[in-house]
XYZ file of C-alpha atoms in Angstrom:
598
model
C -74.371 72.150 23.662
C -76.813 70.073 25.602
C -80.323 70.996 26.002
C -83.130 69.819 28.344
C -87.396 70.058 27.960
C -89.425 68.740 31.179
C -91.677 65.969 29.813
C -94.710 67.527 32.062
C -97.212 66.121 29.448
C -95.936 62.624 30.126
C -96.409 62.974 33.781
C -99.656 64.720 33.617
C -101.399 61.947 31.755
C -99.554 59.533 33.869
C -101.152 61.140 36.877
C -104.278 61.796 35.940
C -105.482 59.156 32.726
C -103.009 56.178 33.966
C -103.310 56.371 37.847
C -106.502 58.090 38.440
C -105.532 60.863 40.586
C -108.823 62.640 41.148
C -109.581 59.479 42.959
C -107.694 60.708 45.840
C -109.090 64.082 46.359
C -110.612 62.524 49.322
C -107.064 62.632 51.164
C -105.287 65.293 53.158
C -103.886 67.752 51.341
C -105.520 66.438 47.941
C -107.848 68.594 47.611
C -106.347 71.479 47.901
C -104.024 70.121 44.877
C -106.837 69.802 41.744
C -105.414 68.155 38.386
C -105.643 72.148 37.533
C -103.206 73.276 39.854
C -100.957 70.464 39.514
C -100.936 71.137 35.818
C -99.616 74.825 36.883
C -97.323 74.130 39.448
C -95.639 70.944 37.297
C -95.002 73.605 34.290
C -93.854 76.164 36.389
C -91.611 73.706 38.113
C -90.657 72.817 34.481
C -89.372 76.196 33.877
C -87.417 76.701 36.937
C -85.677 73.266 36.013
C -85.233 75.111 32.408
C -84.590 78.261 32.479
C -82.514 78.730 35.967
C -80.977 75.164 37.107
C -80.569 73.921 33.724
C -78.153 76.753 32.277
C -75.697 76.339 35.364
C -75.557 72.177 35.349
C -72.544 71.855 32.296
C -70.998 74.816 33.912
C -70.768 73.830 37.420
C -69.618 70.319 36.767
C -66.494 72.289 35.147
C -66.043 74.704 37.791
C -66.615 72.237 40.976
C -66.871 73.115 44.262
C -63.708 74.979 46.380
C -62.555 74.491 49.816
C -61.362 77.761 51.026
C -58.055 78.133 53.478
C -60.938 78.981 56.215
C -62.400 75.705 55.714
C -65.378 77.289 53.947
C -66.646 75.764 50.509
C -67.105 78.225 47.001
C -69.964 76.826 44.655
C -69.772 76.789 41.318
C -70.943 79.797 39.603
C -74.801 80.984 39.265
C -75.367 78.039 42.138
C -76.449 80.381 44.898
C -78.865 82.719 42.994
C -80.203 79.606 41.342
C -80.918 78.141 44.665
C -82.093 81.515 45.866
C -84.454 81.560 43.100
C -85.595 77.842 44.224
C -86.228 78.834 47.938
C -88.322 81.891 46.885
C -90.580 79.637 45.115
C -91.467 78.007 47.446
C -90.147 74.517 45.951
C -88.697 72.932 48.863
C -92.197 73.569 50.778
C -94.551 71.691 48.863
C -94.780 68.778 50.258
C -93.907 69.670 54.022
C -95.944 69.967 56.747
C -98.091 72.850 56.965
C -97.668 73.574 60.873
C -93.600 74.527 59.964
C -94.430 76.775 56.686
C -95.353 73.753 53.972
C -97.866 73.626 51.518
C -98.742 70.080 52.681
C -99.387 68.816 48.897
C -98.704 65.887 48.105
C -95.440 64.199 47.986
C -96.107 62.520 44.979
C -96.083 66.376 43.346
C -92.362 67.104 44.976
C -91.558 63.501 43.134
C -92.309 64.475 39.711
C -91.194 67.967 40.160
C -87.980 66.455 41.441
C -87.544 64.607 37.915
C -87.213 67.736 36.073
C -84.677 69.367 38.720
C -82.262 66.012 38.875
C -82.850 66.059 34.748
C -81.717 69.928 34.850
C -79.005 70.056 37.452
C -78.524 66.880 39.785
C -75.850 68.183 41.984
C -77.997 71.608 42.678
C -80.877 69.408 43.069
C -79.052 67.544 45.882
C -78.784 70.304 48.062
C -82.558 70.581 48.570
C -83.302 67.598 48.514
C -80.620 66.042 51.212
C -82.585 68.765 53.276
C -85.907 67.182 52.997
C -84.564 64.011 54.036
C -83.323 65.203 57.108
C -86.751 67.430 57.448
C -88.581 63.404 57.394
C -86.061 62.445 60.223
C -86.145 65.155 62.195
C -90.398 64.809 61.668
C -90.626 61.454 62.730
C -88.216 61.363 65.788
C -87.364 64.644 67.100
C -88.644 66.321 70.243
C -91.685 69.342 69.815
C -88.739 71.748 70.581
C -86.231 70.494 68.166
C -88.637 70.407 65.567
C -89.410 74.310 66.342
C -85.972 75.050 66.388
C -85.254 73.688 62.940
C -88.320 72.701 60.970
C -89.135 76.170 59.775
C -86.392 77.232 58.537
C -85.137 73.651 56.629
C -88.418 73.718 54.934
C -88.379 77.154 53.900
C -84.280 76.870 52.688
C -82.972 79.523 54.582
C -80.853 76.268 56.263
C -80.023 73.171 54.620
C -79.468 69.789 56.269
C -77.227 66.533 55.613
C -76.987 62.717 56.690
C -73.668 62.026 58.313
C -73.202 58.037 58.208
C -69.913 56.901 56.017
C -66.499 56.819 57.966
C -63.654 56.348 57.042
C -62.839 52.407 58.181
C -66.529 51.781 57.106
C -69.334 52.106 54.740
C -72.540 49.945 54.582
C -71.252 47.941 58.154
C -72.723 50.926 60.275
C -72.068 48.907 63.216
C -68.657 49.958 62.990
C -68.944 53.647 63.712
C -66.078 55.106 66.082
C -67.962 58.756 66.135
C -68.466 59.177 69.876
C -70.991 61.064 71.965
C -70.245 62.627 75.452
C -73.102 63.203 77.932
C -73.505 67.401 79.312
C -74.725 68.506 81.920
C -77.593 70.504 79.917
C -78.653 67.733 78.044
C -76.717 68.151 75.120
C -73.620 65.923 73.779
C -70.006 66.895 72.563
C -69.707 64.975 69.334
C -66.137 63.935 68.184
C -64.930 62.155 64.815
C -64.746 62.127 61.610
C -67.427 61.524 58.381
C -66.887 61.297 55.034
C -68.797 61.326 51.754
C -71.151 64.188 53.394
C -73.032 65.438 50.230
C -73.720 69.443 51.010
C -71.228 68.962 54.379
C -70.391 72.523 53.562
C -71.043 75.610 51.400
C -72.467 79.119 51.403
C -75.420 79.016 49.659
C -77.516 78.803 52.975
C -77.304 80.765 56.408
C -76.644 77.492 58.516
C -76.468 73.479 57.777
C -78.227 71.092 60.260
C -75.960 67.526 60.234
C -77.742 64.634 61.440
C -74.883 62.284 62.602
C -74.909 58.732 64.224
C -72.951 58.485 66.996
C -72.127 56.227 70.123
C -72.771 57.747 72.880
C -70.133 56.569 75.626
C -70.833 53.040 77.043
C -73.503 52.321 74.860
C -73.226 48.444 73.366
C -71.249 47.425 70.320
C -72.636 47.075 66.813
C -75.347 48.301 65.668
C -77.737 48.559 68.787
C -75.210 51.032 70.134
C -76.346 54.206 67.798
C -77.707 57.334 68.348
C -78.759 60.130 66.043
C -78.058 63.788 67.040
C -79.010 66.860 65.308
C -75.406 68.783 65.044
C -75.714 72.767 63.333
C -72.876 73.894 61.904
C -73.440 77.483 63.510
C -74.705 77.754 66.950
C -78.448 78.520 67.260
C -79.435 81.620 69.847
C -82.446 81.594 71.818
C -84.351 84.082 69.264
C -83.271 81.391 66.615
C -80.490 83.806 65.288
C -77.486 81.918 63.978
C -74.374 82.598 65.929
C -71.223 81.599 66.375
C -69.307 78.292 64.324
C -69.865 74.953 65.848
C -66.832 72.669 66.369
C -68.077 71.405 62.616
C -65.287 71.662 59.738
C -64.819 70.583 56.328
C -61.797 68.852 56.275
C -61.540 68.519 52.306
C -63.603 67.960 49.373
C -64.034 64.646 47.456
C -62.499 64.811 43.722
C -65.168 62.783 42.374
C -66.177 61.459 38.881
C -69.270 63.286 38.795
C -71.396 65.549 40.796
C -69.357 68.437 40.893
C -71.303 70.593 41.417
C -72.135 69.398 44.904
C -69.764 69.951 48.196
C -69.043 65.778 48.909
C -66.557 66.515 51.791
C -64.905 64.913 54.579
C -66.280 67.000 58.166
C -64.578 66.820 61.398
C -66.600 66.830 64.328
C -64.220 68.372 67.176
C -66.144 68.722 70.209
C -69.084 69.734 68.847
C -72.378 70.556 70.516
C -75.104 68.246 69.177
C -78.903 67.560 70.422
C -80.087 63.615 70.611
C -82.702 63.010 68.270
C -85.093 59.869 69.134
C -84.025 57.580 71.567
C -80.824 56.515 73.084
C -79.394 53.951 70.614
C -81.862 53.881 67.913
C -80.719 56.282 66.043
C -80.208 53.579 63.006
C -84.250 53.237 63.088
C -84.448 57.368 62.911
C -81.505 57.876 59.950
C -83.714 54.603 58.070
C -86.553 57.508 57.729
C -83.979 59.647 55.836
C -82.262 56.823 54.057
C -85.452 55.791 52.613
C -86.495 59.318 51.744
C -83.159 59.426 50.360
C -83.392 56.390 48.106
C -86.709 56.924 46.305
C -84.985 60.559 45.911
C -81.669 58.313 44.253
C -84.398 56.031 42.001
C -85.975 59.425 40.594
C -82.264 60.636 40.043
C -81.741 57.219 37.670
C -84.541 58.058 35.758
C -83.502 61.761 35.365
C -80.113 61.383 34.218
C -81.445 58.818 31.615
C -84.200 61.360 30.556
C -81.917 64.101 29.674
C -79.336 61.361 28.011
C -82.344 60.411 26.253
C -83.417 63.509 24.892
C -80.042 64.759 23.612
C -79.558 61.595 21.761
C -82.576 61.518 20.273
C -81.411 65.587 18.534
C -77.773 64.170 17.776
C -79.223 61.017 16.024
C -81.813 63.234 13.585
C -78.866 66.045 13.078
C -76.139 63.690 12.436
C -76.243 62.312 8.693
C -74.224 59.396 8.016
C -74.193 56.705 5.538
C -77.811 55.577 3.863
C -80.927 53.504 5.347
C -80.514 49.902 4.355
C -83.895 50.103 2.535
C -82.899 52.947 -0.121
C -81.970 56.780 0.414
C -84.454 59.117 2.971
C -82.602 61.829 2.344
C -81.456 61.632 -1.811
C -81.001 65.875 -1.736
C -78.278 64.761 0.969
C -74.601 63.606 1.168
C -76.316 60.905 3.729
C -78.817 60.281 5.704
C -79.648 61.079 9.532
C -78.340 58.040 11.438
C -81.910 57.522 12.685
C -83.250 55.717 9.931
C -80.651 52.800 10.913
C -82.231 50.057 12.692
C -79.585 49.892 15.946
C -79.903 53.345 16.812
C -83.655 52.947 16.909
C -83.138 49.910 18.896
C -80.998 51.932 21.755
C -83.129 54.900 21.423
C -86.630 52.880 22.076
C -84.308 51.055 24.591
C -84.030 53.846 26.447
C -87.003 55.895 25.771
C -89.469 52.236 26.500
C -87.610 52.504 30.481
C -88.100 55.815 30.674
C -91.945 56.088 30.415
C -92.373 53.117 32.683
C -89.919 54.174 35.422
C -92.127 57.247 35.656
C -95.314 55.952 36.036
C -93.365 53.903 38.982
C -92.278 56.021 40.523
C -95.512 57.950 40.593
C -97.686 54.979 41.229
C -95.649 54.299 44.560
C -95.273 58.045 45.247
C -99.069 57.689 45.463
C -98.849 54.910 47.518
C -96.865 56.477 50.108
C -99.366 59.305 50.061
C -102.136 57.000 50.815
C -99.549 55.029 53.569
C -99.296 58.424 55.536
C -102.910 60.144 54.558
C -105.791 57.468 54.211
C -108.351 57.567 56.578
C -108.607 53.499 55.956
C -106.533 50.970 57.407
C -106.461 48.838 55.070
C -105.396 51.187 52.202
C -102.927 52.549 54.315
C -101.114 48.825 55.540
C -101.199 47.800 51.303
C -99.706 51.210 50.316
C -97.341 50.926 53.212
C -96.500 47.796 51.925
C -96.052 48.843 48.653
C -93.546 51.535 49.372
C -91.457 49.145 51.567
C -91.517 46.630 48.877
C -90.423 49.060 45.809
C -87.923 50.819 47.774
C -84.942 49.025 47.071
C -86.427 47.992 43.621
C -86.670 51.380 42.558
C -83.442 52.551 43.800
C -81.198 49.516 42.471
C -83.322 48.717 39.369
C -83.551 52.370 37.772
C -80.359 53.515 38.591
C -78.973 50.564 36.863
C -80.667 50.661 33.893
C -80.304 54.721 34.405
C -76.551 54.707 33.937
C -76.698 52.073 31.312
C -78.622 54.478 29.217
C -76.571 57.460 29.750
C -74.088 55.411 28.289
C -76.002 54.212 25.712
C -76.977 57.513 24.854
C -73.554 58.561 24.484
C -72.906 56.384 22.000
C -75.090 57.771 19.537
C -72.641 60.829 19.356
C -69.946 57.973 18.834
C -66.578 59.825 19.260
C -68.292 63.470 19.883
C -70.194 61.741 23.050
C -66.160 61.337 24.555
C -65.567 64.905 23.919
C -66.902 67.095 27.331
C -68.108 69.908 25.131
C -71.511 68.043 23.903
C -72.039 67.502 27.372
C -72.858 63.384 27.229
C -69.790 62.416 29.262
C -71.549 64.595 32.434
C -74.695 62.280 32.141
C -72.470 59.689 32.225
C -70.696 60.739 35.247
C -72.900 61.899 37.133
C -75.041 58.794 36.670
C -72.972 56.715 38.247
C -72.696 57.578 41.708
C -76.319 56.587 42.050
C -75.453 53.113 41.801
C -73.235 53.483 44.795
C -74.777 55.776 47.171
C -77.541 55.861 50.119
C -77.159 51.883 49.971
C -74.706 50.224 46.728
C -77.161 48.429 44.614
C -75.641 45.093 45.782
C -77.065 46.122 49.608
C -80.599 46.825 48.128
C -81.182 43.666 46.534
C -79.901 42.074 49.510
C -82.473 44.056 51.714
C -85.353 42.908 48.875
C -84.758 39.358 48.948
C -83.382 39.167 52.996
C -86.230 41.571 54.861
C -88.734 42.513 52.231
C -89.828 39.426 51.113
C -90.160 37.724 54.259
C -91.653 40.619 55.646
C -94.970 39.581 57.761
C -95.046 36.158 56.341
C -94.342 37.788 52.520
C -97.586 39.919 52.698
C -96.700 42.876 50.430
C -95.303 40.374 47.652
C -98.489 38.352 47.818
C -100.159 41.884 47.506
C -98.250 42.868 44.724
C -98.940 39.279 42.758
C -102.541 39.486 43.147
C -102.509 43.265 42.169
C -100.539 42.286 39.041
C -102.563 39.229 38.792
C -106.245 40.645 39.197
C -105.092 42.962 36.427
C -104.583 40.251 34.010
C -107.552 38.687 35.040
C -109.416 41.793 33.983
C -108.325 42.188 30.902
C -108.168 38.525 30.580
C -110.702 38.989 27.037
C -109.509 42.354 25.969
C -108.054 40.749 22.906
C -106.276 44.404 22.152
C -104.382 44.546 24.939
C -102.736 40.670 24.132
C -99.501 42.099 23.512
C -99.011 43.729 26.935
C -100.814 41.038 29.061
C -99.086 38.161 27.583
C -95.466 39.370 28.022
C -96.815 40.442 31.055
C -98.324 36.780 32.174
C -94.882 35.248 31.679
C -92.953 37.620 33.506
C -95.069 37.396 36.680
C -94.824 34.089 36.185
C -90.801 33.853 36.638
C -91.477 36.230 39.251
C -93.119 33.853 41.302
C -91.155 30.725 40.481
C -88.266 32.834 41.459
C -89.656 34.006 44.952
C -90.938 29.966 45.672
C -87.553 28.641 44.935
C -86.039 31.223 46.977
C -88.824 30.332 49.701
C -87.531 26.322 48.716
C -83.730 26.815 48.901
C -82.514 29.956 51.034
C -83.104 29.072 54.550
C -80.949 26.315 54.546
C -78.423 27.989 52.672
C -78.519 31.545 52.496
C -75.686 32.083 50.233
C -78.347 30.847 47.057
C -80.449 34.081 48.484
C -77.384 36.034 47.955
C -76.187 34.442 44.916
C -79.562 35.497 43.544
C -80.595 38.875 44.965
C -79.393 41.010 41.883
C -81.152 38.615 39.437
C -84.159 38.792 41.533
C -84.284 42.419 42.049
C -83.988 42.863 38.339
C -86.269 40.660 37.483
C -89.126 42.036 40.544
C -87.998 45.694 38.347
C -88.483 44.294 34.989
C -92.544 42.768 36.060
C -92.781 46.101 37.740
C -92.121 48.462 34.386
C -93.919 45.757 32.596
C -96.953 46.254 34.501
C -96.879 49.940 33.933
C -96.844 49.644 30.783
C -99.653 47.199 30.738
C -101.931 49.954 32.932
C -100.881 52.659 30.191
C -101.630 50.662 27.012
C -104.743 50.216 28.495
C -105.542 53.914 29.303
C -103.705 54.789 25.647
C -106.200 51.889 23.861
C -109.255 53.273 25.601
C -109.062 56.882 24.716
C -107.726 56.396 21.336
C -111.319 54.801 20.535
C -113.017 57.553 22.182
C -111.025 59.823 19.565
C -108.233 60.575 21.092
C -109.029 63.924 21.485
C -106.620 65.145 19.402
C -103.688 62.665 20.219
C -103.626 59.817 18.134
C -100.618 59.739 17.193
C -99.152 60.837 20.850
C -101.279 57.900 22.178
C -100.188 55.752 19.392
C -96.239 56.100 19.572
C -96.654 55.472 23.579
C -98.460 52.056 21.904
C -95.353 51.663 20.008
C -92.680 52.396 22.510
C -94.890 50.069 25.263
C -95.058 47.154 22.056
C -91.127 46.909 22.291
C -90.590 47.075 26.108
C -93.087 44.121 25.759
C -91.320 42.464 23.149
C -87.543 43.290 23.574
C -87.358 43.762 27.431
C -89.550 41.575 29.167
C -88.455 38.173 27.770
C -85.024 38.828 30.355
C -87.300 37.881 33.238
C -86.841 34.163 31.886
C -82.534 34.939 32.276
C -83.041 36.095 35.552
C -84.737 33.086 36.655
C -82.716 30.820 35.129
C -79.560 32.028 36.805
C -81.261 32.385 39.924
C -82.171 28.745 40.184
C -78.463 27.886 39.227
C -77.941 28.560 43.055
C -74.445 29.567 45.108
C -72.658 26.107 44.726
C -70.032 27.214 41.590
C -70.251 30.831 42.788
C -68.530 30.062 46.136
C -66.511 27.166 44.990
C -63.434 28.929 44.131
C -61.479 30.001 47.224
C -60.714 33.530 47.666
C -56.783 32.861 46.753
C -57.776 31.759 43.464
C -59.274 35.391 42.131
C-alpha cells in the first residue's frame, strides 16, 4: 500500500531561509501570517492531506464517480465527509478576500498547502480548488451584487463552482463555441448547449454548483470577440439566498477517463437555463483568462504533487526491495541480496526525480510570492516586475512541471519494476492521474506557444529582460564565492542558451513564424530548466551559508540538499545546450513533408 508524508520542512525553509519571507510582512495580509503561524497552519494542513484526503485517494480512483438515472452524480466513498472536514477548516478560505468570509493570507500559503492536498488526493483536491478559480473570476469581473450572491458561500464551500469552456466540435479554438445566450426581459439570459470535460459539473458533496460558461449571446460577432461569460447555478438562488429549485443544468454523462476518478469530468447540458452575464458583453474570454490562469499555476503545483508522492513511494520500495549485490562488494552480507538502492541507476532516477522536485517547489513559491506582491505592494514598481513575473512563469510552470511531473511518476514506477504494473501498490494511479495535467486548462503544446508568441514579446520583451538581469545580477553576486562554482557555472551556461535562444527567435520568427513554433517546446523547456537551475543556485547559497554558521543542527539535512542541487547542476542542466541546438535547426525539415506523407 502507498503511503504519503507532507514535506512541510522543505517548504518552510524554502519560505523563510531561501526566499526571505519576513521581508514581506510589510504587505496586506502578511502580517497577520508570521513564519509562526505559517509553520502551524502548513502542518496542520499536512495532516488534513494525511490523515483524511490521503486514506480515500487509492480508494476512490477504484470506486469512481456514478451518474445516477436522475442525472445526479455518487462520489466515491469517504469523499463527502472528507470534503466536509476540508470546508470546516476553513481551507478553502485562506487566501480569499476577507469582505466575503476569507482569511485574506496569502496566496502563496493556499499554494503550498495545495501541494500536500494534490500529493494526498488530486481528484478531491480538484473540487476546491476549480471553486477558487471561479471565486478569482467572479472577483475580478462580476457586478457588487453577483459577488454578494455567490462569494460567501464559494469561499466558505457550502457551493462549489466550475469553468465551462470545451465543446464538443472544439477544444483550445474557443472561437468556435456554438453555446448561445438569449437576452430576458429581467436582465438575465437563457443559456442553451452543450459542454464537455466539466471537472466537478456535478455531484453531491455541496448544496449548489455555480458554472461559469462562455457563451454567444445572439448576434454578437464571430470568433473569439463574440464571447460572453455568465454565471449559471445549477439550483435556482431565492431572494434570502436559499437554494431552490433545479436549473435547466444536467449532467448528461460522465467521462471514463484514465485517471482522476475520483472527480465528476462530465458532459452538462445547458437547456434553457437561467444564467447572469458576468463582465462585459463579449469579453468574457478576458474574464474566464482570470480563472484559466488561476487554474494553471493550480495544474503546475498538481505536476509537482503527483511526482512528490511517486517520489516518496519509490524511494520505500527501492530500500525494501533486495535484489542482486552492489557492484562494489556486498552491503548487506547477513542477506540473500542487497536493497536495490545501492545500484547506481536507481540512484540516478531517484536523484532525478527528487533534484526536480525541490526546485519546482521553491518555483512555485518564489512566483506565488510574486503574485502576492503583483496584487498587494504598495510600490509600483514591485508590483509591474512581480506582475511580470507571474505572466512570464505561467505557462512555464504549467507545461514544464507537468512534463517532467508525469515523467517521474513513471519513472518512479519503475523502481517497483513489474509490482509498479500491478494497481494494488498504487504506482499505476500516480501514473494516471499524472497525465491529464499535460492536457488540461491549456495542452502543453498551447502553453509554449503562448510563452514564445505573447509572453516574450510582451511590452517590447520586458519581463524576459527582467528575468535575465535577475538571473544575471545573481551571478554577478556571487561572481567570487568560489563555493558556490558548481551552481553558478552550470548556471552561467544555461542562461546563456537561454538568451541565444530568445535572440535567434527575436532574428528568425517574424518572418517566418513557423521556426517560433517549431521551437516553442524546446524553448519552454529550456526557459524551465534555467528557471529550476536558478533555484537551486538561491538554495545552495542559503544551504552553504548556514552550514558555516553550524547548521544548527542540520548538517547533514543541509548537506544532502547540497548533494541533490550538485546533480541537478551536473546531470540536468547541460540539456539547455539540446534545446538550443534544435531550436536553431528552425521549421524548414519539420514542414517539408506534406501532410499525405505521415
Amino acid at each position: 500500500m502507498p503511503s504519503y508524508s507532507a514535506p512541510v520542512d522543505d517548504t518552510l525553509f524554502l519560505l523563510n531561509d531561501v526566499m526571505g519571507y519576513e521581508r514581506l510582512s510589510n504587505l496586506r495580509g502578511f502580517g497577520d501570517a508570521t513564519p509562526d503561524v505559517v509553520e502551524a497552519i502548513l502542518r496542520e494542513g499536512a495532516k488534513l492531506a494525511e490523515e483524511v484526503m490521503f486514506p480515500v485517494n487509492q480508494s476512490g480512483d477504484q470506486e469512481g464517480c456514478v451518474r445516477n438515472d436522475d442525472g445526479t452524480v455518487t462520489v466515491p466513498k469517504g469523499f463527502k465527509e472528507a470534503y466536509d472536514t476540508f470546508c470546516e477548516g476553513g481551507w478553502g478560505t485562506l487566501s480569499a478576500d476577507p469582505e466575503y468570509g476569507g482569511q485574506g493570507l496569502p496566496h502563496a500559503l493556499t499554494a503550498m498547502f495545495n501541494e500536500y492536498a494534490s500529493s494526498a488526493n488530486m481528484a478531491l483536491a480538484m473540487y476546491p480548488g476549480l471553486t477558487a478559480g471561479a471565486v478569482a473570476a467572479l472577483q475580478v469581473h462580476a457586478t457588487d451584487e453577483i459577488k454578494q450572491k455567490y462569494l460567501p458561500n464559494m469561499i466558505s464551500g457550502k457551493w462549489t463552482g466550475t469553468m465551462n469552456l470545451t465543446e464538443p466540435h472544439c477544444g483550445t479554438d474557443l472561437g468556435m463555441i456554438r453555446t448561445k445566450a438569449v437576452p430576458q426581459a429581467d436582465g438575465s439570459y437563457k443559456i442553451s448547449g452543450t459542454k464537455i470535460f466539466i471537472s466537478a459539473g456535478e455531484h453531491g458533496m455541496a448544496e449548489n454548483i455555480v458554472h461559469l460558461v462562455l457563451a454567444r449571446i445572439e448576434g454578437a460577432p464571430e470568433g473569439v470577440k463574440g464571447i460572453s461569460l455568465f454565471v449559471v447555478p445549477r439550483n435556482e438562488i431565492h431572494e434570502d439566498g436559499s437554494v431552490g429549485e433545479r436549473n435547466g443544468v444536467s449532467c448528461g454523462s460522465i467521462e471514463h477517463k484514465m485517471g482522476i476518478n475520483g472527480n465528476a469530468t462530465c458532459v452538462m447540458n445547458y437547456d434553457d437555463a437561467t444564467g447572469w452575464l458576468v463582465g462585459t458583453e463579449n469579453k468574457g474570454l478576458r474574464a474566464m483568462f482570470v480563472m484559466m490562469n488561476e487554474a494553471r499555476l493550480g495544474v503546475a503545483v498538481q505536476g509537482l504533487a503527483q511526482s512528490e508522492i511517486a517520489y516518496q513511494n519509490a524511494v520505500e520500495y527501492a530500500k525494501d526491495r533486495i535484489q542482486g549485490r552492489a557492484l562494489t562488494g556486498p552491503k548487506s552480507p547477513d542477506k540473500a541480496a542487497d536493497p536495490i538502492i545501492v545500484h547506481p541507476d536507481v540512484r540516478r532516477t531517484l536523484m532525478q526525480i527528487r533534484s526536480f522536485n525541490e526546485a519546482a517547489r521553491a518555483l512555485i513559491i518564489w512566483t506565488a510570492l510574486h503574485g502576492d506582491i503583483s496584487h498587494r505592494s504598495e510600490d509600483e514598481g514591485e508590483r509591474q516586475f512581480s506582475d511580470d513575473m507571474m505572466g512570464l512563469m505561467t505557462p512555464v510552470l504549467k507545461g514544464v512541471l507537468t512534463d517532467i511531473g508525469f515523467a517521474n511518476a513513471v519513472n518512479a514506477q519503475q523502481m517497483y519494476g513489474g509490482h509498479g504494473y500491478i494497481k494494488e501498490w498504487g504506482m499505476d494511479q500516480y501514473v494516471r492521474d499524472a497525465r491529464i495535467a499535460m492536457i488540461y486548462e491549456g495542452a502543453n503544446g498551447v502553453q509554449a506557444l503562448d510563452l514564445v508568441g505573447r509572453k516574450l514579446p510582451a511590452n517590447g520583451g520586458r519581463a524576459v529582460m527582467a528575468f535575465f538581469k535577475e538571473v544575471g545580477d545573481f551571478l554577478k553576486d556571487n561572481k567570487e564565492n568560489e563555493g558556490l562554482a558548481p551552481f553558478t557555472g552550470p548556471l552561467k551556461k544555461g542562461l546563456d542558451d537561454l538568451q541565444q535562444a530568445t535572440m535567434w527567435f527575436m532574428q528568425n520568427a517574424m518572418a517566418k513564424p513557423d521556426n517560433a513554433g517549431a521551437g516553442s517546446n524546446e524553448y519552454m523547456h529550456l526557459f524551465g530548466l534555467v528557471a529550476l537551475g536558478y533555484m537551486w543556485a538561491k538554495i545552495a547559497k542559503v544551504a552553504q551559508e548556514q552550514v558555516s554558521a553550524g547548521a544548527n543542527g542540520k548538517e547533514d539535512w543541509l548537506q544532502n540538499k547540497l548533494t541533490f542541487g550538485r546533480y541537478y547542476m551536473e546531470r540536468t542542466m547541460p540539456e539547455t545546450s539540446a534545446h538550443l541546438a534544435r531550436i536553431q535547426t528552425g521549421a524548414d525539415t519539420m514542414m517539408a513533408v506534406n501532410a499525405e506523407a505521415f
